[in-house]
XYZ file of C-alpha atoms in Angstrom:
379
model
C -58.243 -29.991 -48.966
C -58.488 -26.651 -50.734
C -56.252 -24.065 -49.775
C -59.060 -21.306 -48.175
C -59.402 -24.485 -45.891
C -55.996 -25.471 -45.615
C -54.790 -21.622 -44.179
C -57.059 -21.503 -41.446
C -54.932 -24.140 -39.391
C -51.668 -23.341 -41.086
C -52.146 -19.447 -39.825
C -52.948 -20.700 -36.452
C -50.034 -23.714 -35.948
C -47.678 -21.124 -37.595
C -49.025 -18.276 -34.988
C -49.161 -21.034 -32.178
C -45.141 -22.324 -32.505
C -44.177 -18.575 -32.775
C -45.933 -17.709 -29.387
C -44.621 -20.619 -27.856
C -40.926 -20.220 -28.464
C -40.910 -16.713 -27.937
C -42.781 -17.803 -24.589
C -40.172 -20.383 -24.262
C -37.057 -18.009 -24.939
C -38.405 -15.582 -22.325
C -38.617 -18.094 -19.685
C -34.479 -18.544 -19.773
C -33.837 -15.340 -17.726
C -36.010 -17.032 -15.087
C -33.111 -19.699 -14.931
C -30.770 -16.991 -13.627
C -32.847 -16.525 -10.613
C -31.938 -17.813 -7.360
C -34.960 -19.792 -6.457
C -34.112 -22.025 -9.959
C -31.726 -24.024 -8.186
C -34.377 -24.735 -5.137
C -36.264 -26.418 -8.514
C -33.602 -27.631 -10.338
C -29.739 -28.386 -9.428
C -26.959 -26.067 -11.044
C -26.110 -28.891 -14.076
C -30.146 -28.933 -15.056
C -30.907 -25.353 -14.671
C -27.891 -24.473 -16.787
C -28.919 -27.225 -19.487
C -32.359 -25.971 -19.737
C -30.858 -22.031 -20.096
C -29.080 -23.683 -22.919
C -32.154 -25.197 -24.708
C -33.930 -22.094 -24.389
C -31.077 -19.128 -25.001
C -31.436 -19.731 -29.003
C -35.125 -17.983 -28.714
C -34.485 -15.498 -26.132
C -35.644 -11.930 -27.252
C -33.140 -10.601 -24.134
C -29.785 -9.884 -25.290
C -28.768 -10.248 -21.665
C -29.679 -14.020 -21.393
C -27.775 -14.708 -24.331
C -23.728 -14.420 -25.039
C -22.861 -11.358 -24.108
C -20.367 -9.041 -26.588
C -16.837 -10.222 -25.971
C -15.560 -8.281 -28.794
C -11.895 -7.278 -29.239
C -11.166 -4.371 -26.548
C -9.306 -0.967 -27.398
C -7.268 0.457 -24.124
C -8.114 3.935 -25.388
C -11.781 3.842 -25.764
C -13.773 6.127 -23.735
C -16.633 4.595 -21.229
C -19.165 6.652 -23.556
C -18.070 4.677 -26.451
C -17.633 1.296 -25.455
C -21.186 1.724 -23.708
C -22.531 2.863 -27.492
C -20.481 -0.408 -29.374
C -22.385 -2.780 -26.509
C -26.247 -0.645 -27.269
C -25.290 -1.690 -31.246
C -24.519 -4.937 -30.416
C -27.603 -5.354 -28.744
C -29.554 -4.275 -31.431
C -28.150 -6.188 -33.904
C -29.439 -9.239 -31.714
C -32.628 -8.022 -31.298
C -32.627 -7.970 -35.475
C -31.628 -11.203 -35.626
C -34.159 -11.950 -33.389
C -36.837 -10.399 -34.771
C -36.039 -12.222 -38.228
C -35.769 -15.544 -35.984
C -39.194 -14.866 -34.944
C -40.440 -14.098 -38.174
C -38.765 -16.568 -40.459
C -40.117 -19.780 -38.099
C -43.708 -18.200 -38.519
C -43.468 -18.287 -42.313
C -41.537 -21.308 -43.382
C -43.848 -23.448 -40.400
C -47.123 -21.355 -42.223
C -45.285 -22.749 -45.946
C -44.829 -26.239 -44.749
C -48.341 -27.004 -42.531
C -49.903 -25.100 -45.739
C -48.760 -27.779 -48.338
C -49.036 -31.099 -45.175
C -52.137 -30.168 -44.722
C -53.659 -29.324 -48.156
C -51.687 -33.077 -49.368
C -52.382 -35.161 -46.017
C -55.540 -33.802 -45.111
C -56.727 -34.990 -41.397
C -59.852 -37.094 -43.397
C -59.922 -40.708 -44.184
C -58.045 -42.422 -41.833
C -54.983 -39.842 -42.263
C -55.564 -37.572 -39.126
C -52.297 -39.904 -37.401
C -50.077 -38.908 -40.247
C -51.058 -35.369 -40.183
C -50.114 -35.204 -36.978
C -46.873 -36.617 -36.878
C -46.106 -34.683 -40.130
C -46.645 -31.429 -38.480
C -44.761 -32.021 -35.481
C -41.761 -33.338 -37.366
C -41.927 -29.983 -39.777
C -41.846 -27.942 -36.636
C -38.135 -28.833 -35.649
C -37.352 -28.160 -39.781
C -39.122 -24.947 -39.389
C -37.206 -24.131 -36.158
C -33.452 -24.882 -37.503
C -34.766 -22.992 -41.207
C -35.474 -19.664 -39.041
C -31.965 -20.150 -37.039
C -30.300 -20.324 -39.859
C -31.706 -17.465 -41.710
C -30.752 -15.106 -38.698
C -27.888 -16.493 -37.827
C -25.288 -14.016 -39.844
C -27.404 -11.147 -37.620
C -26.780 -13.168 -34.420
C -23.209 -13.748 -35.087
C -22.214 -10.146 -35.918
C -23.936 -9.611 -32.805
C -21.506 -11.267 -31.115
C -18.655 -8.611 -32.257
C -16.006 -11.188 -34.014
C -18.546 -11.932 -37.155
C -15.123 -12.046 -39.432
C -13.561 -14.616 -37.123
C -13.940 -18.294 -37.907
C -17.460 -17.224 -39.361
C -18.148 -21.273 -40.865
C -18.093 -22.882 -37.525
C -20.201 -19.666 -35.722
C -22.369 -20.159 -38.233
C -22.480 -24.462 -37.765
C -22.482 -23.375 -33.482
C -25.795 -21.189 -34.044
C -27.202 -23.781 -36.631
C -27.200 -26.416 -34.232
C -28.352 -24.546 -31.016
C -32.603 -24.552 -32.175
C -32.227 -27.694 -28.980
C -35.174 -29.866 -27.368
C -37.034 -27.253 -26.732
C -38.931 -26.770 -30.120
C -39.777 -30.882 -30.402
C -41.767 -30.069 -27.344
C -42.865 -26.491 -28.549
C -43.727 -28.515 -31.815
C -45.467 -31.766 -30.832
C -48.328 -29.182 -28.855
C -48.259 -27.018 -32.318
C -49.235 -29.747 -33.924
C -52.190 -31.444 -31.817
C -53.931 -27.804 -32.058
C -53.073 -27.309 -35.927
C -54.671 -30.990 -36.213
C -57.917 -30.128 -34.075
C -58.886 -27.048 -36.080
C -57.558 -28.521 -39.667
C -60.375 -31.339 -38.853
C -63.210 -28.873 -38.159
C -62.353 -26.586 -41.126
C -62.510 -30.287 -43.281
C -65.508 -31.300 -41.817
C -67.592 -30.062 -44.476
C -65.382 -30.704 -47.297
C -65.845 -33.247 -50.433
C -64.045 -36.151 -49.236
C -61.227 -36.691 -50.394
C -60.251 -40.897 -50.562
C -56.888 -42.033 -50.427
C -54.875 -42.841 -53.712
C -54.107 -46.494 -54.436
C -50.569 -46.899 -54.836
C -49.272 -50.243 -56.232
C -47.936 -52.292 -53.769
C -44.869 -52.797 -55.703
C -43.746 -49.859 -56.813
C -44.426 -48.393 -53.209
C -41.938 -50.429 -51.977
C -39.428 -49.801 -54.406
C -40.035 -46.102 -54.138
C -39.707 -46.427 -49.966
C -36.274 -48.319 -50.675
C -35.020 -45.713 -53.026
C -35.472 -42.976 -50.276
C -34.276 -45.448 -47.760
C -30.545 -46.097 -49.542
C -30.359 -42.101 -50.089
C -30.756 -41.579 -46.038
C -28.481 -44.730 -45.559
C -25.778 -42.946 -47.725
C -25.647 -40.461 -44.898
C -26.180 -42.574 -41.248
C -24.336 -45.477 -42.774
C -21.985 -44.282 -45.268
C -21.080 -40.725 -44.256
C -21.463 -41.314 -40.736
C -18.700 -43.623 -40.697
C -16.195 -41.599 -38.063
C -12.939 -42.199 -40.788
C -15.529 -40.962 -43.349
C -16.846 -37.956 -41.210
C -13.245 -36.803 -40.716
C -12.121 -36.786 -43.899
C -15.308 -34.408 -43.864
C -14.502 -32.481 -41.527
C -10.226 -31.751 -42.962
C -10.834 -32.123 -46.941
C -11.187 -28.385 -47.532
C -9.719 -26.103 -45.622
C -10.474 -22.704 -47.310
C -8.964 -19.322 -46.507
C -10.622 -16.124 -45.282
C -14.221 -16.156 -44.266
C -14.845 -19.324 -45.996
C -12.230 -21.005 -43.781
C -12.854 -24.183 -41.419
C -16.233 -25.086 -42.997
C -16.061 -28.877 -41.620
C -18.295 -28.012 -38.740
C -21.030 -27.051 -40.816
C -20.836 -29.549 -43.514
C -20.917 -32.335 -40.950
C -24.119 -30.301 -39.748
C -25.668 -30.491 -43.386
C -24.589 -34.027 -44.351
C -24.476 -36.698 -41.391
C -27.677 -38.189 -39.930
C -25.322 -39.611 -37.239
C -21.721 -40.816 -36.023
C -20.965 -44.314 -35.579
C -17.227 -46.578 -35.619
C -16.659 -50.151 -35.483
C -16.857 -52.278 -32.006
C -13.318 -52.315 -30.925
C -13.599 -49.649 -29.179
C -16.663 -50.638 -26.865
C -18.163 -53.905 -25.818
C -20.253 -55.352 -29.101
C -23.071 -55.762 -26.784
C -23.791 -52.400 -26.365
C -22.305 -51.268 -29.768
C -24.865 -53.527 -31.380
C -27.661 -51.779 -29.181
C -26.650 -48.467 -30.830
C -26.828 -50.008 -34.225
C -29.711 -51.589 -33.392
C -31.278 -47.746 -32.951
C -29.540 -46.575 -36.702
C -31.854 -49.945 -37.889
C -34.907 -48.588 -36.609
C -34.794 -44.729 -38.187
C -33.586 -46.253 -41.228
C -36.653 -48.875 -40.793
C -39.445 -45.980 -39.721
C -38.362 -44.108 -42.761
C -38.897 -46.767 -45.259
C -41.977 -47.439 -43.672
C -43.305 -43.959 -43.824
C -42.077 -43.771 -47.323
C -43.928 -46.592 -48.311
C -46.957 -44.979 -46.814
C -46.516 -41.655 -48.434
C -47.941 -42.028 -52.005
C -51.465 -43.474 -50.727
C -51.620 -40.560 -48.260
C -51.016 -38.025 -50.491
C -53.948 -36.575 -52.579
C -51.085 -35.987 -55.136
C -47.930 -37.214 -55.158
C -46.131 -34.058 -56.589
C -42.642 -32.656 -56.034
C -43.111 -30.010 -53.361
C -45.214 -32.771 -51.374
C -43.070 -35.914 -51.638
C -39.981 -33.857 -50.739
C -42.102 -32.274 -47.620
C -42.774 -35.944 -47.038
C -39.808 -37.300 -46.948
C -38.159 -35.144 -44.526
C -40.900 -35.334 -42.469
C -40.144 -38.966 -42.152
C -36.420 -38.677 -41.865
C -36.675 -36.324 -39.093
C -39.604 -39.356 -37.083
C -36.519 -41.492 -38.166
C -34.403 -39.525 -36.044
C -36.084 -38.779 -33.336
C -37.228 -42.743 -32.462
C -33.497 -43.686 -32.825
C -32.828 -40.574 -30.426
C -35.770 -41.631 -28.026
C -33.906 -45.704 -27.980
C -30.817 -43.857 -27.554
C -32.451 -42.049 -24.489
C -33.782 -45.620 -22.975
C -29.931 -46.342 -23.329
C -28.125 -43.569 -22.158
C -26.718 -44.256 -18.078
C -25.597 -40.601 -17.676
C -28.770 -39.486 -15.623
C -27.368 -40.609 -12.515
C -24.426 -38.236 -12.897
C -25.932 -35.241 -14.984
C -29.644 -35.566 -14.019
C -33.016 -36.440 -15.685
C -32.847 -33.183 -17.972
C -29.974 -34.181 -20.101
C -31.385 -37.229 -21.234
C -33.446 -35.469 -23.420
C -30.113 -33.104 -25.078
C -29.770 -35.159 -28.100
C -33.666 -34.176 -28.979
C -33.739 -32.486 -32.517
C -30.300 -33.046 -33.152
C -29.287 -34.094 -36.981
C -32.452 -32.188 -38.215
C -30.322 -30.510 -40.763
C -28.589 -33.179 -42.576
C -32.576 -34.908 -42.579
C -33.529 -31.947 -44.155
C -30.949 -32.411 -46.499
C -31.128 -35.762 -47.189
C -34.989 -36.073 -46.798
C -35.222 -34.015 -49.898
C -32.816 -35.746 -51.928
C -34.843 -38.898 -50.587
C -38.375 -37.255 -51.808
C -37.429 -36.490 -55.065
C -35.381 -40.179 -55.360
C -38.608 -42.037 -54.351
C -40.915 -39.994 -56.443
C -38.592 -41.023 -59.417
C -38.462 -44.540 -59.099
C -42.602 -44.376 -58.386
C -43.204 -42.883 -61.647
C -40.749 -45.417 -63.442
C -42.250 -47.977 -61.666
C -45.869 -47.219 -62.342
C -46.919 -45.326 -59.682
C -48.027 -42.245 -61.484
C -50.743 -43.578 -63.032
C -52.528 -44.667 -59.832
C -55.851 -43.526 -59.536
C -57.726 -42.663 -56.678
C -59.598 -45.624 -54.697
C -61.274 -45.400 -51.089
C -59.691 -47.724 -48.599
């Protein structure tokens, strides 16, 4: 798809998830009303305020300034610190708001220009989109966060694990926000193709598909399977200390580099330890399969695409393990219905970490494998 095609439903997905959280983030005050708990109980109505603080526009939903106190300052002047405070979080808000607009606009731009919805790809579109939307969402909290954390009036303490805290907070909200993003972005991108020059899919060799989809695979299995490992993942989270504002940083690199946490069975019954594995088998299996996918879905297999690609499919990778993981959770009966779906979206940064490492690993082994020179062949 050309790109004066491809922008139409970029603009409007991009538009669409923007509206939606900021629609979202506005219904958390309504949490704080009275009638909430004639809806919800206290433990549901407080985990849905926290799923929908992160895109709150209010500075008096979210944390408010706890800042060191001085006994000697005046009324006038403490009520002046708490105005700047508050419009430092509007700032970061307002690049929140702005920065999940452009990188979703970036992302749907090249998904939909390289999986166009034509030819039997309008399924893979689809779930493309709505797995860029989460990426999107935790790109945008990151970019505000130092804004959002100075807000808070202790930026220079223990900034590292603020910054992992604020990282991690995007919650379930925006899979929802970004599954209904993606459905509309799909409906429009297929009228705006409908009078395109089709476009067939390439014919990747079977063989050097599959070697490119287990490259990718062993790079995301480095990080569920390898770093994931709890002894691992704490030697993580203690090997460097640092000093000053780069101190503590194992919060955050466990953010960027593990898909997961897992330890051996002595610990719980191997029944239900091998259930949990059995949920770490299937992301590692839907991302091999969508890798093997990939390179006949793509109009071209180039860098940006294959890297957009694969953490598309590491992020579907987490989310079925997540949605096993809800089938096999037994805390609703003591926390309620709405926490089974907390550990939605979680991991999405070490996917996108990871999913581009896995792109650019299966891209190399399809080119030494053959797989550049495939031509394209209708199917």
């Amino acid at each position: 798809m050309t790109c004066r095609r491809a922008v139409i439903p970029a603009l409007l997905g991009a538009l669409l998830i923007t509206l939606l959280l900021w629609w979202a983030g506005a219904s958390a005050q309504a949490l704080n009303l009275p009638g909430a708990t004639r809806v919800f109980d206290g433990q549901s109505a407080g985990e849905l305020r926290r799923w929908l603080t992160p895109w709150s526009y209010d500075p008096a939903t979210a944390l408010p300034y706890d800042g060191p106190a001085d006994a000697g300052t005046s009324g006038g002047a403490a009520l002046s610190a708490d105005t700047q405070y508050a419009d430092l979080y509007r700032t970061a808000m307002q690049i929140r708001f702005l920065a999940v607009f452009l990188f979703f606009l970036a992302g749907a731009l090249l998904l939909i220009r390289r999986i166009p919805p034509t030819q039997r790809r309008t399924p893979a579109t689809l779930l493309a989109l709505w797995a860029w939307g989460p990426v999107a969402a935790t790109l945008a909290v990151t970019v505000s966060a130092p804004w959002l954390i100075a807000s808070r009036g202790h930026g220079s303490y223990r900034v590292l694990p603020q910054l992992a805290e604020v990282i991690a907070s995007s919650g379930p909200a925006v899979v929802a926000v970004a599954l209904l993003t993606a459905v509309l972005t799909v409906l429009v991108a297929r009228v705006t193709a409908k009078d395109a020059d089709p476009q067939p899919r390439r014919s990747a060799p079977p063989r050097a598909a599959r070697s490119a989809a287990t490259a990718g695979t062993a790079v995301i299995a480095l990080s569920l399977v390898v770093l994931s490992y709890e002894p691992v993942a704490a030697r993580i989270q203690t090997w460097f200390s640092g000093a000053g504002l780069l101190s503590e940083p194992g919060d955050l690199l466990r953010q960027w580099l593990l898909l997961g946490s897992w330890t051996g069975p002595s610990t719980t019954p191997p029944g239900h330890w091998l259930l949990y594995r059995a949920a770490d088998v299937v992301m590692l299996a839907v991302v091999w399969w969508a890798l093997r996918l990939l390179p006949g879905l793509l109009t071209r297999a180039t860098v940006p695409a294959m890297a957009a690609g694969a953490v598309c499919a590491t992020v579907l990778g987490l989310l079925a393990s997540q949605v096993l993981h809800m089938v096999m959770d037994d805390t609703v009966s003591a926390w309620g219905p709405v926490y089974l779906f907390s550990g939605l979206g979680a991991g999405v940064p070490a996917a996108l970490t990871f999913g581009v490492a896995a792109g650019m690993a299966a891209l190399a082994t399809l080119r030494l494998t053959g797989g550049r020179d495939a031509g394209a062949s209708p199917r």
